[in-house]
PDB file of C-alpha atoms in Angstrom:
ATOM      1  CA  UNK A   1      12.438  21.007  31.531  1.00  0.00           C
ATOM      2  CA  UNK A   2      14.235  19.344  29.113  1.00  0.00           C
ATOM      3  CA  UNK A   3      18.084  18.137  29.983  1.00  0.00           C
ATOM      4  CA  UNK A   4      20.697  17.353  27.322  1.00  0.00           C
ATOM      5  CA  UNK A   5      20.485  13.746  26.799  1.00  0.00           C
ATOM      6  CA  UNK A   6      16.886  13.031  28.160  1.00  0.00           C
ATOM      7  CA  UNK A   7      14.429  10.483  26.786  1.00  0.00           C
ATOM      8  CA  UNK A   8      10.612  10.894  26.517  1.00  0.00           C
ATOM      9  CA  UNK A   9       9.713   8.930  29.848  1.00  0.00           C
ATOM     10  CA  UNK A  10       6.066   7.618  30.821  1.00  0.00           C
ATOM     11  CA  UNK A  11       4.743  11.174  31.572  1.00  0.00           C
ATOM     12  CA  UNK A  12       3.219  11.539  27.823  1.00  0.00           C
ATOM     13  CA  UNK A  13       0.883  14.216  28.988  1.00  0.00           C
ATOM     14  CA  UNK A  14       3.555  16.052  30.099  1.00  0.00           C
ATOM     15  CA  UNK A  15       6.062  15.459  26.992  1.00  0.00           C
ATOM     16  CA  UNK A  16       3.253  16.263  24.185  1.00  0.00           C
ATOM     17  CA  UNK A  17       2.352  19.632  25.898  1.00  0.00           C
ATOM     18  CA  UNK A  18       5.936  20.164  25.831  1.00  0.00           C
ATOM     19  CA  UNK A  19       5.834  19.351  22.413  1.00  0.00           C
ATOM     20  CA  UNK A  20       3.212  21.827  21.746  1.00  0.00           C
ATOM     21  CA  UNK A  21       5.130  24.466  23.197  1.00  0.00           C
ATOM     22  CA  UNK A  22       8.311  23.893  21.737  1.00  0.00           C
ATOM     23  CA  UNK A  23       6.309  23.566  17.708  1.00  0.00           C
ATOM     24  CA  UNK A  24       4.745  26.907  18.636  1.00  0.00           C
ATOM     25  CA  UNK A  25       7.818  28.283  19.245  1.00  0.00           C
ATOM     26  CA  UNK A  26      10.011  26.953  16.932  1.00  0.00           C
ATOM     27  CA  UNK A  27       7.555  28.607  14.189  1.00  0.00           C
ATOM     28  CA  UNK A  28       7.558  31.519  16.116  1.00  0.00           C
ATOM     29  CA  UNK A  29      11.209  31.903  15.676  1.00  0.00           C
ATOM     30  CA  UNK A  30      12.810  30.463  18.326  1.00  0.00           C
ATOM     31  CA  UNK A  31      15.474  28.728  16.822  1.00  0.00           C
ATOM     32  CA  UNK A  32      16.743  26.918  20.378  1.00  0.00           C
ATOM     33  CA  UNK A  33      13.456  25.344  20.649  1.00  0.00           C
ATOM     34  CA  UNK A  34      14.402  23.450  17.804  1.00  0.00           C
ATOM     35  CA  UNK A  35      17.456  22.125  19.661  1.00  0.00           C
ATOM     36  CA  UNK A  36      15.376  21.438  21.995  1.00  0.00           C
ATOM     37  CA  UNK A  37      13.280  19.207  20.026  1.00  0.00           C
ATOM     38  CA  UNK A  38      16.562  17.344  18.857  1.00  0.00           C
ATOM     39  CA  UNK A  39      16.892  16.451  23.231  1.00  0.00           C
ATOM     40  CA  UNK A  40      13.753  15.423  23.387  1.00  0.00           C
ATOM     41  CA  UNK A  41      13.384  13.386  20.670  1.00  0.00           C
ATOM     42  CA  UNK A  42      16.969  12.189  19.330  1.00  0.00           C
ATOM     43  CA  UNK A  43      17.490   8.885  21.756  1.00  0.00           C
ATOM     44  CA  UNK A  44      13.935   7.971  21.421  1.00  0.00           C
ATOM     45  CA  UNK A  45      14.206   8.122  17.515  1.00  0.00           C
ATOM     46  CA  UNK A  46      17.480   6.202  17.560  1.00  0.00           C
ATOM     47  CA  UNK A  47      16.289   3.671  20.225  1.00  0.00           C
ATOM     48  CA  UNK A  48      13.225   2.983  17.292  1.00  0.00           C
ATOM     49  CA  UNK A  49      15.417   3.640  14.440  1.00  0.00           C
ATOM     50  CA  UNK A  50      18.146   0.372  15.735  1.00  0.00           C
ATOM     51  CA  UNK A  51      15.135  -2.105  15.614  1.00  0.00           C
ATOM     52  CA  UNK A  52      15.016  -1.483  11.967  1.00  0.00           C
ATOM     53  CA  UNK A  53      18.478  -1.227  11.185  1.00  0.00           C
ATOM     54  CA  UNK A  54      21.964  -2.383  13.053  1.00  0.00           C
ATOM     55  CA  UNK A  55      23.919   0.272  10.544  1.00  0.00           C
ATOM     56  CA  UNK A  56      24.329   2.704  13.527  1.00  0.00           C
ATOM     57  CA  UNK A  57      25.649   5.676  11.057  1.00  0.00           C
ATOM     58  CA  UNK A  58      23.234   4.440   8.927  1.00  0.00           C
ATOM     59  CA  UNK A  59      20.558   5.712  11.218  1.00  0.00           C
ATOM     60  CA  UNK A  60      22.584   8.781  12.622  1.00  0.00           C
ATOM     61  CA  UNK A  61      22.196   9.635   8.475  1.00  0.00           C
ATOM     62  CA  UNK A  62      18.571   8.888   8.923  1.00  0.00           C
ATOM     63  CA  UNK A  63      17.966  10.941  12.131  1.00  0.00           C
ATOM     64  CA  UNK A  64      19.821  13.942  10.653  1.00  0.00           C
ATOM     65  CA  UNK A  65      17.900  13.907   7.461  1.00  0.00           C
ATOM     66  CA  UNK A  66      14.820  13.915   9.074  1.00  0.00           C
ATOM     67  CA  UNK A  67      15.430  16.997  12.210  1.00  0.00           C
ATOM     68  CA  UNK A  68      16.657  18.798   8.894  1.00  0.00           C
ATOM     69  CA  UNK A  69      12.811  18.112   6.816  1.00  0.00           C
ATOM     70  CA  UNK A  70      11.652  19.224  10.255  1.00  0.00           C
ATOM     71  CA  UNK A  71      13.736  22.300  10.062  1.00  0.00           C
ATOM     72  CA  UNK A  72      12.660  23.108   6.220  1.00  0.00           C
ATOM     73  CA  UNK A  73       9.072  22.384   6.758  1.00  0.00           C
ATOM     74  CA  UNK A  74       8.741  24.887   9.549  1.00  0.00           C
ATOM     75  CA  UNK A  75       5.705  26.055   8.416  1.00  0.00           C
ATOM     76  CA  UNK A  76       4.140  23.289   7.899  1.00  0.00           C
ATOM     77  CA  UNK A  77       4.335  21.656  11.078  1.00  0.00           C
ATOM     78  CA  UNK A  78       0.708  23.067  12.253  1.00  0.00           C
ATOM     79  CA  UNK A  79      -0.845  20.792   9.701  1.00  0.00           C
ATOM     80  CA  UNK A  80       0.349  17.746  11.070  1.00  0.00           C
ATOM     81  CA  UNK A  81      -2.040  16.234  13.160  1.00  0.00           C
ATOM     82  CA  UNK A  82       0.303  14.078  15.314  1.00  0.00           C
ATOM     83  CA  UNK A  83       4.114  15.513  15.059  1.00  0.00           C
ATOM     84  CA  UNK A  84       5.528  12.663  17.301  1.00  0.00           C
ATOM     85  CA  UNK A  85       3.897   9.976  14.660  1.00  0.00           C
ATOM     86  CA  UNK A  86       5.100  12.067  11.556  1.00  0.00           C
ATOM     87  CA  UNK A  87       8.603  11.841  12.938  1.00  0.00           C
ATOM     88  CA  UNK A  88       8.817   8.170  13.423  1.00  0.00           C
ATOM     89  CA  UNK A  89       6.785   7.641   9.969  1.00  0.00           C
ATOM     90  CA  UNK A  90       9.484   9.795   8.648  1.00  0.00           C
ATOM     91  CA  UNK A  91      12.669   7.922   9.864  1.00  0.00           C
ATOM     92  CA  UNK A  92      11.486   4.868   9.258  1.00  0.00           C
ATOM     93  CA  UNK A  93      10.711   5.925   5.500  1.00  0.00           C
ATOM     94  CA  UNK A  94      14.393   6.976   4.989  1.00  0.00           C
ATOM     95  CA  UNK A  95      15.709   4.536   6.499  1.00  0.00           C
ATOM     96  CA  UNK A  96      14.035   1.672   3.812  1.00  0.00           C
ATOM     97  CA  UNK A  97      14.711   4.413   1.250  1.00  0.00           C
ATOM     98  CA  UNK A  98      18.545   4.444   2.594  1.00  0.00           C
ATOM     99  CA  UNK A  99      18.372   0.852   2.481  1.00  0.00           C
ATOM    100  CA  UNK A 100      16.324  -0.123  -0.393  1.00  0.00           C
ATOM    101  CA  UNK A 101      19.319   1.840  -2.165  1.00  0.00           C
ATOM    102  CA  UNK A 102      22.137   0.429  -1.090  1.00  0.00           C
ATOM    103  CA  UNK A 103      21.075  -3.557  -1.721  1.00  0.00           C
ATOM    104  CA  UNK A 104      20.358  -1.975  -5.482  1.00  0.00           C
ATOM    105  CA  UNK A 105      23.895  -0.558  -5.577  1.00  0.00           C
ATOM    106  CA  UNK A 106      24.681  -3.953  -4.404  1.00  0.00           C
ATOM    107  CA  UNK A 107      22.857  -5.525  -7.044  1.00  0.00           C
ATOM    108  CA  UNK A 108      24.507  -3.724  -9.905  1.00  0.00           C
ATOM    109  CA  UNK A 109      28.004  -4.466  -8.378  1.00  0.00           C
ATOM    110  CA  UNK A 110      27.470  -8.142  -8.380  1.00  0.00           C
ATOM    111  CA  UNK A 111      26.159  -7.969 -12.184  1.00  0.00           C
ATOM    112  CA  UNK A 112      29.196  -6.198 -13.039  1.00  0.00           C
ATOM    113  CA  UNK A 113      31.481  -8.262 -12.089  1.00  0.00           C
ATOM    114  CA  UNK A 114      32.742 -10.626 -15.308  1.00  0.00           C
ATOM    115  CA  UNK A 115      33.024 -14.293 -14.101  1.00  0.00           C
ATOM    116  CA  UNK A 116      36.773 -15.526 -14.102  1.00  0.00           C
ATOM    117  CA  UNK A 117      36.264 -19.025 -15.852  1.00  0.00           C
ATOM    118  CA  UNK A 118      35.277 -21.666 -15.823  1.00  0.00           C
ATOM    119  CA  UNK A 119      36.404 -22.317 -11.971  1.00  0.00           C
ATOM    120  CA  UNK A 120      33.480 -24.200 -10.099  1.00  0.00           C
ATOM    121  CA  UNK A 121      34.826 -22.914  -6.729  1.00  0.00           C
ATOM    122  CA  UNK A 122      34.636 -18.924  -7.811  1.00  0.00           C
ATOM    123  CA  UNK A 123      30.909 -19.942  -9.681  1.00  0.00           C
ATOM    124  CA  UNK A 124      29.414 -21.095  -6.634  1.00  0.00           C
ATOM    125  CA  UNK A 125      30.836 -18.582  -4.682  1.00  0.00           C
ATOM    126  CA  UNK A 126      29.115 -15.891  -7.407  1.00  0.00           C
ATOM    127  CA  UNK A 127      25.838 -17.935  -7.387  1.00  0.00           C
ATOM    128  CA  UNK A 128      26.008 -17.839  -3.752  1.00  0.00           C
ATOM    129  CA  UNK A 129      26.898 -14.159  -3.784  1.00  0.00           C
ATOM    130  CA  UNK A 130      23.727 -13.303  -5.832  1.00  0.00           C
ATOM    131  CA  UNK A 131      21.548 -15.416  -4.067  1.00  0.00           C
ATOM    132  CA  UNK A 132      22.156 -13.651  -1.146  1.00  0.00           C
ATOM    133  CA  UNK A 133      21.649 -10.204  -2.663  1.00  0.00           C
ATOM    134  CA  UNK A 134      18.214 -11.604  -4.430  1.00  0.00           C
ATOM    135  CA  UNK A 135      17.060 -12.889  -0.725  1.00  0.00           C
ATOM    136  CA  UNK A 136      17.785  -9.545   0.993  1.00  0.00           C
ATOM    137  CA  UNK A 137      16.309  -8.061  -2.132  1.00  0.00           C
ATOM    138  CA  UNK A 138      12.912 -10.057  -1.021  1.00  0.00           C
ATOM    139  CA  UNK A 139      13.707  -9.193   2.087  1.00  0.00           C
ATOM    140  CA  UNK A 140      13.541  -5.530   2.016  1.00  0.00           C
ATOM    141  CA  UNK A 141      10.894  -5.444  -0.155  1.00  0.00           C
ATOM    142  CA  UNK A 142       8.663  -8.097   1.689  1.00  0.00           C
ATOM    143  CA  UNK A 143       9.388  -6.176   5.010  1.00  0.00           C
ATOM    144  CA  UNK A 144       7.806  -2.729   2.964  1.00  0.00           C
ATOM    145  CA  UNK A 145       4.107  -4.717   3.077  1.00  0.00           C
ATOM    146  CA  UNK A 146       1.986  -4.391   6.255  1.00  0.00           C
ATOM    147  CA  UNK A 147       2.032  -7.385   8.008  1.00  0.00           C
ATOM    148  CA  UNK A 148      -1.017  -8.760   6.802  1.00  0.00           C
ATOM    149  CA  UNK A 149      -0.089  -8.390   2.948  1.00  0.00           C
ATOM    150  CA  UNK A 150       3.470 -10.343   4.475  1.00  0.00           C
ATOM    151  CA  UNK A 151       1.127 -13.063   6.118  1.00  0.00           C
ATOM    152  CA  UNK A 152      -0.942 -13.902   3.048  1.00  0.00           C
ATOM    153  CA  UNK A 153       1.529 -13.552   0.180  1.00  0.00           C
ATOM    154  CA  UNK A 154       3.771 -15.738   2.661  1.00  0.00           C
ATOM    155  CA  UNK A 155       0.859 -18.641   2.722  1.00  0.00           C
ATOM    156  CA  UNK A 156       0.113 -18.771  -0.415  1.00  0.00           C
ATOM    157  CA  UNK A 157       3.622 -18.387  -2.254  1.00  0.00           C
ATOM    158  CA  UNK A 158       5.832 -19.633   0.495  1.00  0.00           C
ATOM    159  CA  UNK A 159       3.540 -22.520   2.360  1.00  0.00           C
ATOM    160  CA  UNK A 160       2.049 -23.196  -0.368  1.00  0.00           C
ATOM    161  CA  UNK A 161      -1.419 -22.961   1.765  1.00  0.00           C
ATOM    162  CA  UNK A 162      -4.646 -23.424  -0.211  1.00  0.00           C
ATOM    163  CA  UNK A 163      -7.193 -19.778  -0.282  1.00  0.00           C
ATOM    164  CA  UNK A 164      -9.656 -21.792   2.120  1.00  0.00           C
ATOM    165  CA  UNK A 165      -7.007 -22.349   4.503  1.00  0.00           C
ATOM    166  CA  UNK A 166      -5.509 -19.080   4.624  1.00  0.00           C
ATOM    167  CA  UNK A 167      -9.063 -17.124   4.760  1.00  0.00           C
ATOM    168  CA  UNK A 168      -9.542 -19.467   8.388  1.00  0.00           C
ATOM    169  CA  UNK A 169      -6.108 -18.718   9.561  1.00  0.00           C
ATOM    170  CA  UNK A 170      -6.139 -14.990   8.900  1.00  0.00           C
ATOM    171  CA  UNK A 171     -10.020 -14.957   9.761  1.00  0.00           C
ATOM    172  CA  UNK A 172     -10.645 -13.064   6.424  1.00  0.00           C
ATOM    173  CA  UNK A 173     -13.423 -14.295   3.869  1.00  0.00           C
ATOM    174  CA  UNK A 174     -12.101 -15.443   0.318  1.00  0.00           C
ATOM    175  CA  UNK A 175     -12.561 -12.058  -1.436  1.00  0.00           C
ATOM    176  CA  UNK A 176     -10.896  -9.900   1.490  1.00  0.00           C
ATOM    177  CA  UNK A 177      -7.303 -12.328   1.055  1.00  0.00           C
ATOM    178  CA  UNK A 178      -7.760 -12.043  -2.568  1.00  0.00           C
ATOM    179  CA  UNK A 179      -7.889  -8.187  -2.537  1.00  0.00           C
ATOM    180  CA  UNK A 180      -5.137  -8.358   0.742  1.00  0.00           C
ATOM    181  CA  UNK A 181      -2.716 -10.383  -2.122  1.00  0.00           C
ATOM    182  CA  UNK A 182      -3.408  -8.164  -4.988  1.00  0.00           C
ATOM    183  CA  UNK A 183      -2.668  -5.227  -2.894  1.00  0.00           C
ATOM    184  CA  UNK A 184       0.493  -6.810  -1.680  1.00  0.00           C
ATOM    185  CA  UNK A 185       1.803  -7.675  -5.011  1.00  0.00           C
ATOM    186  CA  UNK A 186       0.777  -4.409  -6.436  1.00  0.00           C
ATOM    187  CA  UNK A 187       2.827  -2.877  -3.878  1.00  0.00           C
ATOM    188  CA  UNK A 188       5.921  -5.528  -4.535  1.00  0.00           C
ATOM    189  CA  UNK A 189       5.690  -4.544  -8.164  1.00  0.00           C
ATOM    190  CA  UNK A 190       5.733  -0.511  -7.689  1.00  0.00           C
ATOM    191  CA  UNK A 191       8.598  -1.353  -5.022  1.00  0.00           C
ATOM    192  CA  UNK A 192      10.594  -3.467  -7.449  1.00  0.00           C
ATOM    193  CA  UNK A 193      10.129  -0.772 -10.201  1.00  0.00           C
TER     194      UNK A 193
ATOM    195  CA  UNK B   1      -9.203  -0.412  18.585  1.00  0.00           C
ATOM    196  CA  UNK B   2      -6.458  -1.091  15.478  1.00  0.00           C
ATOM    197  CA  UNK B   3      -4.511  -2.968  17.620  1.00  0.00           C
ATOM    198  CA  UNK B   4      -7.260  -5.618  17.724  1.00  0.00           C
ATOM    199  CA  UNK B   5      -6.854  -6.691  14.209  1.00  0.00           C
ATOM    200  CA  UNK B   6      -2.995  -7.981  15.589  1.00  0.00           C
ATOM    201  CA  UNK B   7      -4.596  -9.802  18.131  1.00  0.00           C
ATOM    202  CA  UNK B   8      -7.610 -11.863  15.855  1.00  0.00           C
ATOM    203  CA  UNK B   9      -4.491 -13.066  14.635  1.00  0.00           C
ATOM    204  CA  UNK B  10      -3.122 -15.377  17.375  1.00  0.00           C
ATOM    205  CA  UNK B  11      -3.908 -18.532  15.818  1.00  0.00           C
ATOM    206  CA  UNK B  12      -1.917 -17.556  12.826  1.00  0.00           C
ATOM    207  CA  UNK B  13       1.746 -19.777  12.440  1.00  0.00           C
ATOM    208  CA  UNK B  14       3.438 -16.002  11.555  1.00  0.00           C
ATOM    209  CA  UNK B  15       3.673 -14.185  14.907  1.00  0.00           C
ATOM    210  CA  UNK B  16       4.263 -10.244  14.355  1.00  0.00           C
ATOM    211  CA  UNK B  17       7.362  -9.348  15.777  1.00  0.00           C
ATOM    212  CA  UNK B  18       8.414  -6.533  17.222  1.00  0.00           C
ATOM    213  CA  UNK B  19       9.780  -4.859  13.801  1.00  0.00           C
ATOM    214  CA  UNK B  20       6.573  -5.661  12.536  1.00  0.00           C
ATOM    215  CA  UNK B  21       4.238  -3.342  14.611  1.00  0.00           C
ATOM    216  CA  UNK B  22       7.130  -0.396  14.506  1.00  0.00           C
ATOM    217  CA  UNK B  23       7.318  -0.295  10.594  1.00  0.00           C
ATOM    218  CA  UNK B  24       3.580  -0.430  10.737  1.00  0.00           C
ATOM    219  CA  UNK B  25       2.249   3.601  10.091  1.00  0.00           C
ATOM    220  CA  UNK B  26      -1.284   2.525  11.776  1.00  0.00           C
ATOM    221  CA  UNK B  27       0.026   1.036  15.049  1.00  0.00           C
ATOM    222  CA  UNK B  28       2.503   3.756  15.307  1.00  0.00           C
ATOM    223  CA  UNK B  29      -0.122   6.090  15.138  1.00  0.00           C
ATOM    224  CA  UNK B  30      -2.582   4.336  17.508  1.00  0.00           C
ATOM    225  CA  UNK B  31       0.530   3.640  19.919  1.00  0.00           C
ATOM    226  CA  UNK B  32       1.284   7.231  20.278  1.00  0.00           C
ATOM    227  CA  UNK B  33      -2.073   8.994  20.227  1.00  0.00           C
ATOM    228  CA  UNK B  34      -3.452   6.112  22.604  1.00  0.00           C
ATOM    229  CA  UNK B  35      -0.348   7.052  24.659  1.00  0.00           C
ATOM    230  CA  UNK B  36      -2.077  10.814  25.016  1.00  0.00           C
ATOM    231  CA  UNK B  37      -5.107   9.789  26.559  1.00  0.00           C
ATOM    232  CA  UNK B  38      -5.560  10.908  30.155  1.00  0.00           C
ATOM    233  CA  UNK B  39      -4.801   8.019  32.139  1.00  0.00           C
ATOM    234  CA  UNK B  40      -8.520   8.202  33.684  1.00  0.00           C
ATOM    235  CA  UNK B  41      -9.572   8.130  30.130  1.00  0.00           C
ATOM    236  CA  UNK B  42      -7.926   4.500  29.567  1.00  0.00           C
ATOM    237  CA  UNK B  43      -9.586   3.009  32.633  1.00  0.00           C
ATOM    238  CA  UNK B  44     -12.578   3.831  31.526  1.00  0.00           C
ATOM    239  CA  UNK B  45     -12.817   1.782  28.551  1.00  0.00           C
ATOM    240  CA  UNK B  46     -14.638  -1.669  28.493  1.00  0.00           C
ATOM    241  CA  UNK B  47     -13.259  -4.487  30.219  1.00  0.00           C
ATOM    242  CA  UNK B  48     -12.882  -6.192  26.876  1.00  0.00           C
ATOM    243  CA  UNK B  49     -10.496  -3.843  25.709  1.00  0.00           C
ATOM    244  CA  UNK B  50      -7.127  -5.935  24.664  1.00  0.00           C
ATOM    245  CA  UNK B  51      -4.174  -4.410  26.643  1.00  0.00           C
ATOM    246  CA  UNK B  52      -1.016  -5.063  24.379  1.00  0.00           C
ATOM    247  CA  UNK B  53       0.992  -7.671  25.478  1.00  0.00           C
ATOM    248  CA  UNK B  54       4.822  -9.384  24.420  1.00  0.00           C
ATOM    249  CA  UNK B  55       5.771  -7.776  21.406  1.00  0.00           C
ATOM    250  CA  UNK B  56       3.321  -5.012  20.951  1.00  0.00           C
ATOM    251  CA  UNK B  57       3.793  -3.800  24.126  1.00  0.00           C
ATOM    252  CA  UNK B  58       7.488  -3.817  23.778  1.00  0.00           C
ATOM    253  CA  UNK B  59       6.879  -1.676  20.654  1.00  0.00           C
ATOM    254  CA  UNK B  60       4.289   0.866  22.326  1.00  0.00           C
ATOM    255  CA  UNK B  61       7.085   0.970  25.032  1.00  0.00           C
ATOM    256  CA  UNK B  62      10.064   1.964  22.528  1.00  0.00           C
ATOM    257  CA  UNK B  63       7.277   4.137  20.619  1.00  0.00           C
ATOM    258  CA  UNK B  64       7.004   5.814  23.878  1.00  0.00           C
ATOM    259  CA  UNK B  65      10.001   6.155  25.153  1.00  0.00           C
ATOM    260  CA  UNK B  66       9.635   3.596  27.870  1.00  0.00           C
ATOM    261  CA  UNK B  67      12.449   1.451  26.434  1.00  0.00           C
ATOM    262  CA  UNK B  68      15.611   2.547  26.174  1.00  0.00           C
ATOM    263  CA  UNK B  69      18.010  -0.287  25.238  1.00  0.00           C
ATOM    264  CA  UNK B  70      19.861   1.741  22.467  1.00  0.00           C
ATOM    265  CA  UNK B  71      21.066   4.972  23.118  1.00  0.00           C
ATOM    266  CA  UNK B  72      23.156   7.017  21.961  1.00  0.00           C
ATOM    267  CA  UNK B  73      25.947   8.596  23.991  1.00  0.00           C
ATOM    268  CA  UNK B  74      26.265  12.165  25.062  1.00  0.00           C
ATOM    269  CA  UNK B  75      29.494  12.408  22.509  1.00  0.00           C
ATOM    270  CA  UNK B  76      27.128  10.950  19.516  1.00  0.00           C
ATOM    271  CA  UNK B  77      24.082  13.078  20.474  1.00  0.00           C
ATOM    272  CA  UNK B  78      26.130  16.214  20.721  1.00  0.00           C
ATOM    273  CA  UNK B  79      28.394  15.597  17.454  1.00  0.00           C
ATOM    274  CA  UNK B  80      24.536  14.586  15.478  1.00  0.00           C
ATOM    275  CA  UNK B  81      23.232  17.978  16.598  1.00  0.00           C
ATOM    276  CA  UNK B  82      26.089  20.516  15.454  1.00  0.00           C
ATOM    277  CA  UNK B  83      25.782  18.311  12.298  1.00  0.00           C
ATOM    278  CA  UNK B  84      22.266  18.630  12.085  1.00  0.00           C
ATOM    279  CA  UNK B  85      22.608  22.530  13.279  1.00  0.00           C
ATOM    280  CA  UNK B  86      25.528  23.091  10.390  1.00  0.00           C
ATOM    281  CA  UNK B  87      23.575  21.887   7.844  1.00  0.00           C
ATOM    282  CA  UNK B  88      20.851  24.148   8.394  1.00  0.00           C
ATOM    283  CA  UNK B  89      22.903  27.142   8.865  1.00  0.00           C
ATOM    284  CA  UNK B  90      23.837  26.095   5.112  1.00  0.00           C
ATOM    285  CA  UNK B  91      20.405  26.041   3.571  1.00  0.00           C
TER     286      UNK B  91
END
């Protein structure tokens, strides 16, 4: 039975046949086993959701917008294999889209802004500004490659690491980091776009 | 087992942190449907098999709902759902 407030605990077996039985019959109609989804899953979700993101109403955005394509896709739930992964999948893709926005919004506020003078002190501090809004820029987009695109474009462009060196630490022959970095950048470059 | 590529990886200067295996689609997947394997089912596998450890196990944990350092309070959860529940009644 599911209690406001409760967390999916170690008895998996138990939670995904509840699961089950709420999907089936939320589709079936029954709209409060969609708030019962929301119990089961809600902490969990925001538990996950705060390792990618301290902006708690950020996330409580996040969470909302994704129990609502959950609620609007009703009929396609049965076609997704795995409903727990699709939810995580899914918050975790708004929340990069949530934040991927707001560092461009940043971006084109800094721009904006018409430099006073010819004062040093308010220069730096505008060079500094951008800087930091070009590194969380790289940031973002860096953390949107898997972690093995990350490791090699981070080698080569950031360590400066020679291919022979990087295909014996990531235990990869020479054409597998090659295709790893092209895939990476092509990503960087459809992410930048 | 996908979680095996993480661990060829040991002798690589970047460690994955925890971030790293949640915002990964492929270990979330692999963390939860590992997760509904009958227990009996795990034991079985070969001796070989790599049990996650330090970070990866911390994310299976919070995958699974095993962790629960951030919550949110009854007051949040409650306020979230009649948010959640008005904007459906509006679509």
């Amino acid at each position: 039975m599911v209690t406001k407030g409760s967390t999916l605990s170690n008895t998996t077996g138990d939670n995904n046949n509840l699961t089950a039985q709420l999907l089936t019959a939320y589709q079936a109609g029954d709209t409060q086993a969609f708030s019962r989804l929301y119990d089961l899953y809600a902490n969990v979700l925001f538990n996950y959701g705060h390792r990618l993101t301290a902006d708690k109403e950020l996330l409580k955005d996040c969470i909302h917008d994704v129990f609502v394509k959950v609620y609007t896709r009703k009929n396609e739930l049965s076609s997704i294999e795995n409903f727990k992964s699709y939810i995580f999948i899914s918050l975790k893709n708004k929340i990069y889209d949530e934040m991927r926005k707001q560092v461009y919004m940043s971006g084109q506020s800094i721009e904006d802004v018409d430099p006073a003078g010819s004062d040093d002190v308010e220069k730096h501090y505008l060079r500094a500004e951008q800087e930091y809004v070009e590194s969380r820029t790289v940031q973002t987009m860096m953390g949107q490659l898997s972690p093995r695109q990350r490791e090699a474009l981070t080698l080569y462009y950031i360590e400066e690491k020679k291919y022979e060196d990087i295909c014996e630490i990531m235990s990869m022959n020479y054409q597998s980091v090659r295709n790893l970095m092209h895939r990476g950048l092509t990503k960087l470059r459809s992410i930048a776009r | 087992m996908i979680y095996k590529q993480y661990r060829k990886n040991v002798n690589s200067k970047l460690e994955y942190k925890v971030e790293d295996f949640l915002r990964d689609d492929k270990f979330v997947s692999y963390a939860l449907n590992i997760s509904s394997e009958a227990r009996t089912d795990r034991e079985s596998l070969p001796e070989e098999y790599d049990k996650p450890t330090g970070n990866a196990a911390l994310a299976m944990a919070i995958l699974n709902g095993e962790d629960t350092t951030y919550c949110l309070t009854s007051r949040e959860s409650e306020d979230l759902k009649q948010r959640i529940l008005n904007t459906i009644s509006k679509l």
